[in-house]
mmCIF file of C-alpha atoms (C1' of nucleotides) in Angstrom:
data_model
loop_
_atom_site.group_PDB
_atom_site.id
_atom_site.type_symbol
_atom_site.label_atom_id
_atom_site.label_comp_id
_atom_site.label_asym_id
_atom_site.label_seq_id
_atom_site.Cartn_x
_atom_site.Cartn_y
_atom_site.Cartn_z
ATOM 1 C CA MET A 1 -155.419 37.621 167.732
ATOM 2 C CA HIS A 2 -151.910 38.896 168.399
ATOM 3 C CA ILE A 3 -151.003 41.232 171.191
ATOM 4 C CA LYS A 4 -147.585 42.414 172.269
ATOM 5 C CA PRO A 5 -147.059 41.518 175.922
ATOM 6 C CA ASP A 6 -145.660 44.924 176.812
ATOM 7 C CA SER A 7 -148.763 46.534 175.264
ATOM 8 C CA LEU A 8 -150.935 44.338 177.447
ATOM 9 C CA PHE A 9 -149.054 45.442 180.534
ATOM 10 C CA ALA A 10 -149.124 49.090 179.514
ATOM 11 C CA ALA A 11 -152.894 48.887 179.200
ATOM 12 C CA LEU A 12 -153.168 47.383 182.686
ATOM 13 C CA ALA A 13 -150.686 49.825 184.218
ATOM 14 C CA HIS A 14 -153.213 52.570 184.896
ATOM 15 C CA PRO A 15 -155.132 52.372 188.195
ATOM 16 C CA LEU A 16 -158.479 53.268 186.670
ATOM 17 C CA ARG A 17 -158.088 50.873 183.751
ATOM 18 C CA LEU A 18 -157.146 48.055 186.102
ATOM 19 C CA ARG A 19 -160.216 48.761 188.240
ATOM 20 C CA ALA A 20 -162.386 48.634 185.110
ATOM 21 C CA MET A 21 -160.783 45.352 184.078
ATOM 22 C CA GLN A 22 -161.417 43.901 187.523
ATOM 23 C CA LEU A 23 -165.091 44.792 187.276
ATOM 24 C CA LEU A 24 -165.306 43.291 183.805
ATOM 25 C CA ALA A 25 -163.587 40.145 185.044
ATOM 26 C CA SER A 26 -166.225 39.764 187.737
ATOM 27 C CA GLU A 27 -169.307 40.833 185.784
ATOM 28 C CA HIS A 28 -168.647 39.648 182.218
ATOM 29 C CA GLU A 29 -170.462 42.584 180.645
ATOM 30 C CA LEU A 30 -170.978 46.178 181.736
ATOM 31 C CA CYS A 31 -172.160 49.344 180.019
ATOM 32 C CA VAL A 32 -170.314 52.629 180.284
ATOM 33 C CA CYS A 33 -172.787 54.125 182.713
ATOM 34 C CA GLU A 34 -172.312 51.206 185.091
ATOM 35 C CA LEU A 35 -168.564 51.637 185.017
ATOM 36 C CA THR A 36 -168.940 55.381 185.444
ATOM 37 C CA HIS A 37 -171.080 54.822 188.525
ATOM 38 C CA ALA A 38 -169.000 52.069 190.111
ATOM 39 C CA LEU A 39 -165.699 53.877 189.607
ATOM 40 C CA ALA A 40 -167.088 57.346 190.393
ATOM 41 C CA VAL A 41 -165.345 59.123 187.522
ATOM 42 C CA ALA A 42 -166.460 61.517 184.810
ATOM 43 C CA GLN A 43 -167.929 59.914 181.710
ATOM 44 C CA PRO A 44 -165.308 61.184 179.242
ATOM 45 C CA THR A 45 -162.607 59.842 181.519
ATOM 46 C CA ILE A 46 -163.829 56.258 181.584
ATOM 47 C CA SER A 47 -164.734 56.443 177.902
ATOM 48 C CA ARG A 48 -161.222 57.447 176.947
ATOM 49 C CA HIS A 49 -159.693 54.650 179.018
ATOM 50 C CA LEU A 50 -162.136 52.116 177.615
ATOM 51 C CA ALA A 51 -161.164 53.211 174.112
ATOM 52 C CA LEU A 52 -157.539 52.567 174.990
ATOM 53 C CA LEU A 53 -158.382 49.105 176.341
ATOM 54 C CA ARG A 54 -160.351 48.385 173.175
ATOM 55 C CA GLU A 55 -157.527 49.532 170.895
ATOM 56 C CA ALA A 56 -155.094 47.418 172.895
ATOM 57 C CA GLY A 57 -157.346 44.424 172.300
ATOM 58 C CA LEU A 58 -158.195 43.742 175.945
ATOM 59 C CA VAL A 59 -161.936 44.346 175.664
ATOM 60 C CA GLN A 60 -164.700 44.074 173.085
ATOM 61 C CA ASP A 61 -167.693 46.350 172.836
ATOM 62 C CA ARG A 62 -171.153 46.007 171.372
ATOM 63 C CA ARG A 63 -173.902 48.545 171.060
ATOM 64 C CA GLN A 64 -177.422 47.842 172.199
ATOM 65 C CA GLY A 65 -179.671 50.806 171.753
ATOM 66 C CA LEU A 66 -178.218 53.764 173.576
ATOM 67 C CA TRP A 67 -175.867 51.627 175.612
ATOM 68 C CA ILE A 68 -172.491 50.266 174.731
ATOM 69 C CA TYR A 69 -171.477 47.144 176.597
ATOM 70 C CA TYR A 70 -167.911 46.159 177.253
ATOM 71 C CA ARG A 71 -166.571 42.730 178.084
ATOM 72 C CA LEU A 72 -163.167 41.061 178.223
ATOM 73 C CA ASN A 73 -161.973 40.080 174.769
ATOM 74 C CA THR A 74 -162.394 36.338 174.475
ATOM 75 C CA GLN A 75 -160.020 36.230 171.517
ATOM 76 C CA LEU A 76 -156.963 37.143 173.531
ATOM 77 C CA PRO A 77 -154.207 34.507 173.523
ATOM 78 C CA GLY A 78 -154.498 31.988 176.322
ATOM 79 C CA TRP A 79 -151.524 33.252 178.304
ATOM 80 C CA ALA A 80 -153.019 36.750 178.335
ATOM 81 C CA GLN A 81 -156.424 35.573 179.528
ATOM 82 C CA ASP A 82 -154.781 33.365 182.127
ATOM 83 C CA ALA A 83 -152.648 36.238 183.408
ATOM 84 C CA ILE A 84 -155.678 38.501 183.683
ATOM 85 C CA ARG A 85 -157.656 35.821 185.537
ATOM 86 C CA VAL A 86 -154.798 34.976 187.890
ATOM 87 C CA VAL A 87 -154.375 38.599 188.889
ATOM 88 C CA ALA A 88 -158.124 39.172 189.108
ATOM 89 C CA ALA A 89 -158.523 36.267 191.507
ATOM 90 C CA GLY A 90 -155.472 37.276 193.506
ATOM 91 C CA ILE A 91 -156.523 40.852 194.231
ATOM 92 C CA ALA A 92 -160.311 40.595 194.130
ATOM 93 C CA ASP A 93 -160.669 41.085 197.885
ATOM 94 C CA ASP A 94 -158.223 44.007 198.069
ATOM 95 C CA GLU A 95 -159.179 47.652 197.900
ATOM 96 C CA PRO A 96 -160.340 49.426 195.873
ATOM 97 C CA TYR A 97 -161.512 46.450 193.824
ATOM 98 C CA ALA A 98 -163.885 44.981 196.409
ATOM 99 C CA ARG A 99 -165.408 48.369 197.080
ATOM 100 C CA ASP A 100 -165.887 48.965 193.346
ATOM 101 C CA ARG A 101 -167.983 45.815 193.119
ATOM 102 C CA ALA A 102 -170.003 46.941 196.115
ATOM 103 C CA GLU A 103 -170.577 50.340 194.520
ATOM 104 C CA LEU A 104 -171.751 48.711 191.338
ATOM 105 C CA ALA A 105 -174.267 46.656 193.292
ATOM 106 C CA THR A 106 -175.803 49.817 194.732
ATOM 107 C CA MET A 107 -176.489 51.378 191.348
ATOM 108 C CA PRO A 108 -180.171 52.018 190.693
ATOM 109 C CA ASN A 109 -181.767 51.525 187.278
ATOM 110 C CA ARG A 110 -179.034 49.441 185.740
ATOM 111 C CA PRO A 111 -179.874 48.677 182.127
ATOM 112 C CA GLY A 112 -180.592 44.981 182.226
ATOM 113 C CA ALA A 113 -178.988 43.146 179.354
ATOM 114 C CA ARG A 114 -177.761 40.445 181.674
ATOM 115 C CA CYS A 115 -180.915 38.413 181.370
ATOM 116 C CA CYS A 116 -180.334 37.496 177.707
ATOM 117 C CA ALA A 117 -176.545 37.407 177.437
ATOM 118 C CA MET B 1 -144.280 41.914 200.579
ATOM 119 C CA HIS B 2 -146.964 44.194 199.179
ATOM 120 C CA ILE B 3 -147.026 45.444 195.618
ATOM 121 C CA LYS B 4 -149.693 47.462 193.869
ATOM 122 C CA PRO B 5 -150.886 45.575 190.796
ATOM 123 C CA ASP B 6 -150.725 48.611 188.560
ATOM 124 C CA SER B 7 -147.126 49.171 189.642
ATOM 125 C CA LEU B 8 -146.319 45.600 188.674
ATOM 126 C CA PHE B 9 -147.830 46.140 185.244
ATOM 127 C CA ALA B 10 -146.094 49.472 184.788
ATOM 128 C CA ALA B 11 -142.775 47.796 185.494
ATOM 129 C CA LEU B 12 -143.491 45.124 182.887
ATOM 130 C CA ALA B 13 -144.791 47.601 180.313
ATOM 131 C CA HIS B 14 -141.386 48.465 178.860
ATOM 132 C CA PRO B 15 -140.076 46.190 176.089
ATOM 133 C CA LEU B 16 -136.555 46.069 177.461
ATOM 134 C CA ARG B 17 -137.655 45.406 181.021
ATOM 135 C CA LEU B 18 -139.937 42.618 179.865
ATOM 136 C CA ARG B 19 -137.073 41.050 177.915
ATOM 137 C CA ALA B 20 -134.893 41.218 181.017
ATOM 138 C CA MET B 21 -137.656 39.635 183.094
ATOM 139 C CA GLN B 22 -138.033 36.853 180.538
ATOM 140 C CA LEU B 23 -134.334 36.087 180.772
ATOM 141 C CA LEU B 24 -134.471 36.094 184.550
ATOM 142 C CA ALA B 25 -137.491 33.790 184.464
ATOM 143 C CA SER B 26 -135.522 31.309 182.385
ATOM 144 C CA GLU B 27 -132.125 31.607 184.069
ATOM 145 C CA HIS B 28 -132.909 32.334 187.718
ATOM 146 C CA GLU B 29 -129.840 34.517 188.204
ATOM 147 C CA LEU B 30 -127.932 36.788 185.856
ATOM 148 C CA CYS B 31 -125.359 39.514 186.322
ATOM 149 C CA VAL B 32 -125.635 42.898 184.656
ATOM 150 C CA CYS B 33 -122.966 42.129 182.069
ATOM 151 C CA GLU B 34 -124.873 39.027 180.958
ATOM 152 C CA LEU B 35 -128.055 41.023 180.520
ATOM 153 C CA THR B 36 -126.127 43.763 178.720
ATOM 154 C CA HIS B 37 -124.739 41.186 176.292
ATOM 155 C CA ALA B 38 -127.930 39.236 175.710
ATOM 156 C CA LEU B 39 -130.076 42.319 175.174
ATOM 157 C CA ALA B 40 -127.403 44.264 173.261
ATOM 158 C CA VAL B 41 -127.925 47.548 175.036
ATOM 159 C CA ALA B 42 -125.636 50.061 176.715
ATOM 160 C CA GLN B 43 -124.732 49.282 180.322
ATOM 161 C CA PRO B 44 -126.315 52.409 181.860
ATOM 162 C CA THR B 45 -129.528 51.636 180.032
ATOM 163 C CA ILE B 46 -129.993 48.160 181.457
ATOM 164 C CA SER B 47 -128.763 49.325 184.847
ATOM 165 C CA ARG B 48 -131.392 52.036 185.030
ATOM 166 C CA HIS B 49 -134.148 49.618 184.048
ATOM 167 C CA LEU B 50 -132.938 47.028 186.553
ATOM 168 C CA ALA B 51 -133.014 49.687 189.254
ATOM 169 C CA LEU B 52 -136.625 50.392 188.371
ATOM 170 C CA LEU B 53 -137.488 46.684 188.529
ATOM 171 C CA ARG B 54 -135.759 46.472 191.903
ATOM 172 C CA GLU B 55 -137.572 49.501 193.299
ATOM 173 C CA ALA B 56 -140.859 48.058 192.043
ATOM 174 C CA GLY B 57 -140.065 44.870 193.958
ATOM 175 C CA LEU B 58 -139.923 42.558 190.944
ATOM 176 C CA VAL B 59 -136.300 41.541 191.316
ATOM 177 C CA GLN B 60 -133.705 41.115 194.032
ATOM 178 C CA ASP B 61 -130.009 41.771 193.650
ATOM 179 C CA ARG B 62 -126.923 40.562 195.449
ATOM 180 C CA ARG B 63 -123.323 41.563 195.016
ATOM 181 C CA GLN B 64 -120.574 39.009 194.590
ATOM 182 C CA GLY B 65 -117.240 40.666 194.072
ATOM 183 C CA LEU B 66 -117.431 42.995 191.126
ATOM 184 C CA TRP B 67 -120.640 41.484 189.855
ATOM 185 C CA ILE B 68 -124.188 42.161 190.870
ATOM 186 C CA TYR B 69 -126.608 39.342 190.259
ATOM 187 C CA TYR B 70 -130.297 39.830 189.691
ATOM 188 C CA ARG B 71 -133.050 37.303 190.147
ATOM 189 C CA LEU B 72 -136.833 37.335 190.339
ATOM 190 C CA ASN B 73 -138.041 38.391 193.779
ATOM 191 C CA THR B 74 -139.251 35.253 195.522
ATOM 192 C CA GLN B 75 -141.140 37.320 198.081
ATOM 193 C CA LEU B 76 -143.674 38.634 195.605
ATOM 194 C CA PRO B 77 -147.275 37.678 196.379
ATOM 195 C CA GLY B 78 -148.372 34.434 194.801
ATOM 196 C CA TRP B 79 -150.679 35.978 192.213
ATOM 197 C CA ALA B 80 -147.825 38.173 190.972
ATOM 198 C CA GLN B 81 -145.391 35.284 190.651
ATOM 199 C CA ASP B 82 -148.063 33.201 188.953
ATOM 200 C CA ALA B 83 -148.843 35.968 186.485
ATOM 201 C CA ILE B 84 -145.171 36.399 185.635
ATOM 202 C CA ARG B 85 -144.730 32.644 185.139
ATOM 203 C CA VAL B 86 -147.872 32.299 183.040
ATOM 204 C CA VAL B 87 -146.770 35.046 180.712
ATOM 205 C CA ALA B 88 -143.189 33.800 180.621
ATOM 206 C CA ALA B 89 -144.308 30.339 179.582
ATOM 207 C CA GLY B 90 -146.792 31.713 177.056
ATOM 208 C CA ILE B 91 -144.378 33.891 175.123
ATOM 209 C CA ALA B 92 -141.068 32.090 175.658
ATOM 210 C CA ASP B 93 -140.892 30.888 172.057
ATOM 211 C CA ASP B 94 -141.827 34.245 170.531
ATOM 212 C CA GLU B 95 -139.366 36.871 169.355
ATOM 213 C CA PRO B 96 -137.381 38.585 170.649
ATOM 214 C CA TYR B 97 -137.418 36.454 173.778
ATOM 215 C CA ALA B 98 -136.175 33.234 172.188
ATOM 216 C CA ARG B 99 -133.389 35.097 170.410
ATOM 217 C CA ASP B 100 -132.376 36.807 173.658
ATOM 218 C CA ARG B 101 -131.836 33.409 175.273
ATOM 219 C CA ALA B 102 -129.815 32.307 172.268
ATOM 220 C CA GLU B 103 -127.692 35.453 172.467
ATOM 221 C CA LEU B 104 -127.041 34.841 176.130
ATOM 222 C CA ALA B 105 -125.836 31.326 175.354
ATOM 223 C CA THR B 106 -123.224 32.687 172.935
ATOM 224 C CA MET B 107 -121.628 34.977 175.523
ATOM 225 C CA PRO B 108 -117.981 34.151 176.210
ATOM 226 C CA ASN B 109 -116.454 34.382 179.687
ATOM 227 C CA ARG B 110 -119.670 34.433 181.638
ATOM 228 C CA PRO B 111 -118.924 34.841 185.322
ATOM 229 C CA GLY B 112 -119.887 31.465 186.718
ATOM 230 C CA ALA B 113 -121.888 31.761 189.882
ATOM 231 C CA ARG B 114 -124.389 29.278 188.633
ATOM 232 C CA CYS B 115 -122.468 26.303 189.958
ATOM 233 C CA CYS B 116 -123.078 27.163 193.634
ATOM 234 C CA ALA B 117 -126.456 28.856 193.554
ATOM 235 C "C1'" DA C 1 -187.614 66.876 162.535
ATOM 236 C "C1'" DC C 2 -186.606 67.660 167.425
ATOM 237 C "C1'" DG C 3 -185.259 66.918 172.141
ATOM 238 C "C1'" DA C 4 -183.250 63.773 175.422
ATOM 239 C "C1'" DT C 5 -179.960 60.379 176.696
ATOM 240 C "C1'" DA C 6 -175.614 57.656 176.272
ATOM 241 C "C1'" DT C 7 -171.227 57.612 174.614
ATOM 242 C "C1'" DA C 8 -167.157 59.249 172.012
ATOM 243 C "C1'" DT C 9 -163.684 62.447 170.486
ATOM 244 C "C1'" DA C 10 -161.000 66.904 170.199
ATOM 245 C "C1'" DT C 11 -158.103 70.481 172.364
ATOM 246 C "C1'" DG C 12 -154.745 72.699 175.066
ATOM 247 C "C1'" DT C 13 -151.998 71.978 179.105
ATOM 248 C "C1'" DT C 14 -149.197 69.546 182.421
ATOM 249 C "C1'" DA C 15 -146.846 65.759 184.321
ATOM 250 C "C1'" DT C 16 -144.129 61.590 183.643
ATOM 251 C "C1'" DA C 17 -141.015 58.372 181.258
ATOM 252 C "C1'" DT C 18 -137.260 57.570 178.442
ATOM 253 C "C1'" DC C 19 -132.949 58.476 176.211
ATOM 254 C "C1'" DG C 20 -127.889 59.495 175.389
ATOM 255 C "C1'" DT C 21 -124.034 60.957 177.553
ATOM 256 C "C1'" DA C 22 -121.082 61.990 181.289
ATOM 257 C "C1'" DT C 23 -119.638 60.905 185.754
ATOM 258 C "C1'" DA C 24 -119.575 58.622 190.253
ATOM 259 C "C1'" DT C 25 -119.158 54.486 193.279
ATOM 260 C "C1'" DA C 26 -117.556 49.985 194.669
ATOM 261 C "C1'" DT C 27 -114.437 46.067 194.503
ATOM 262 C "C1'" DT C 28 -110.273 43.662 193.342
ATOM 263 C "C1'" DG C 29 -105.396 42.979 192.327
ATOM 264 C "C1'" DT C 30 -100.792 44.929 192.464
ATOM 265 C "C1'" DA D 1 -102.272 54.081 197.100
ATOM 266 C "C1'" DC D 2 -103.352 53.232 192.287
ATOM 267 C "C1'" DA D 3 -105.199 51.200 188.105
ATOM 268 C "C1'" DA D 4 -108.725 48.323 186.123
ATOM 269 C "C1'" DT D 5 -113.269 46.460 185.937
ATOM 270 C "C1'" DA D 6 -118.316 46.258 186.920
ATOM 271 C "C1'" DT D 7 -122.127 48.739 188.019
ATOM 272 C "C1'" DA D 8 -124.870 52.832 189.395
ATOM 273 C "C1'" DT D 9 -126.418 57.512 189.235
ATOM 274 C "C1'" DA D 10 -126.880 62.462 187.552
ATOM 275 C "C1'" DC D 11 -128.149 65.688 183.969
ATOM 276 C "C1'" DG D 12 -130.385 67.898 180.197
ATOM 277 C "C1'" DA D 13 -133.381 67.089 176.203
ATOM 278 C "C1'" DT D 14 -137.358 64.921 174.112
ATOM 279 C "C1'" DA D 15 -141.311 62.133 173.649
ATOM 280 C "C1'" DT D 16 -145.463 60.233 175.582
ATOM 281 C "C1'" DA D 17 -149.449 59.908 178.658
ATOM 282 C "C1'" DA D 18 -152.905 61.903 181.397
ATOM 283 C "C1'" DC D 19 -156.053 65.472 182.705
ATOM 284 C "C1'" DA D 20 -160.067 68.871 182.604
ATOM 285 C "C1'" DT D 21 -163.119 70.785 179.727
ATOM 286 C "C1'" DA D 22 -165.742 71.461 175.687
ATOM 287 C "C1'" DT D 23 -167.979 69.531 171.820
ATOM 288 C "C1'" DA D 24 -169.468 65.978 168.587
ATOM 289 C "C1'" DT D 25 -171.941 61.635 167.328
ATOM 290 C "C1'" DA D 26 -175.460 58.076 167.684
ATOM 291 C "C1'" DT D 27 -179.932 56.267 169.025
ATOM 292 C "C1'" DC D 28 -184.567 56.526 170.543
ATOM 293 C "C1'" DG D 29 -189.218 58.387 171.421
ATOM 294 C "C1'" DT D 30 -192.572 61.752 170.041
#
DNA sequence: ACGATATATATGTTATATCGTATATATTGT
DNA sequence: ACAATATATACGATATAACATATATATCGT
């Protein structure tokens, strides 16, 4: 898995994409509707940004029934994963990232794939 | 020193700016003419990108006579410095970053401020 | 086959970033 | 004060990214 560093940074440079990455870093796997709820954006908006993250190689997706689950791409080079983790840990308690996690926790009827991951 | 993470990433998202940051991570202090030589770009080009890095808070500058020296901003939050270092170490031997360091080493008449830093 | 749900993509528009070139500013030596 | 050097900024043109909205695709249950 090869990724150009400036492409990695470009993918992380958008506020909404960074918020999505922070949620994925804390939750390991989320479907689009969960991200839509937690980030309070229109579905096509998050879908387009997730597609960009996928094409940049930052996330992987898998379909399960109607839902498509996204997670951080485990095949990224070590330095890229380390950078993402370092930043995630460093800003986790800042806004809006902490609030996004709280919003996610309030979501009713989350599709539960977490039990068998 | 506060910096928005997405602003940090936006600053690093440009190939030329990332190359400049890599050089600064390896050399600690460089003047504009050294960066111009090592990166083989026009002077206004690198100057404009350095201004952007400065305004984003990633680098500091100081004037010494005719020369203006740039270095990584030591007042960045820890997670930001860590992320920069992690990436720098991870890609240091890749191209074009390794070649940029080699080009810098070939530059004649480098203004020597390094002796008293 | 049909309707419902979840997600993805296409389209037209607008804002932002970048570029090449020209010019301005600052400092030093004479 | 003037010339020379190093660096910064301004300007106009072009490319790229983002947005809102509309529409398409995929899967499941009946």
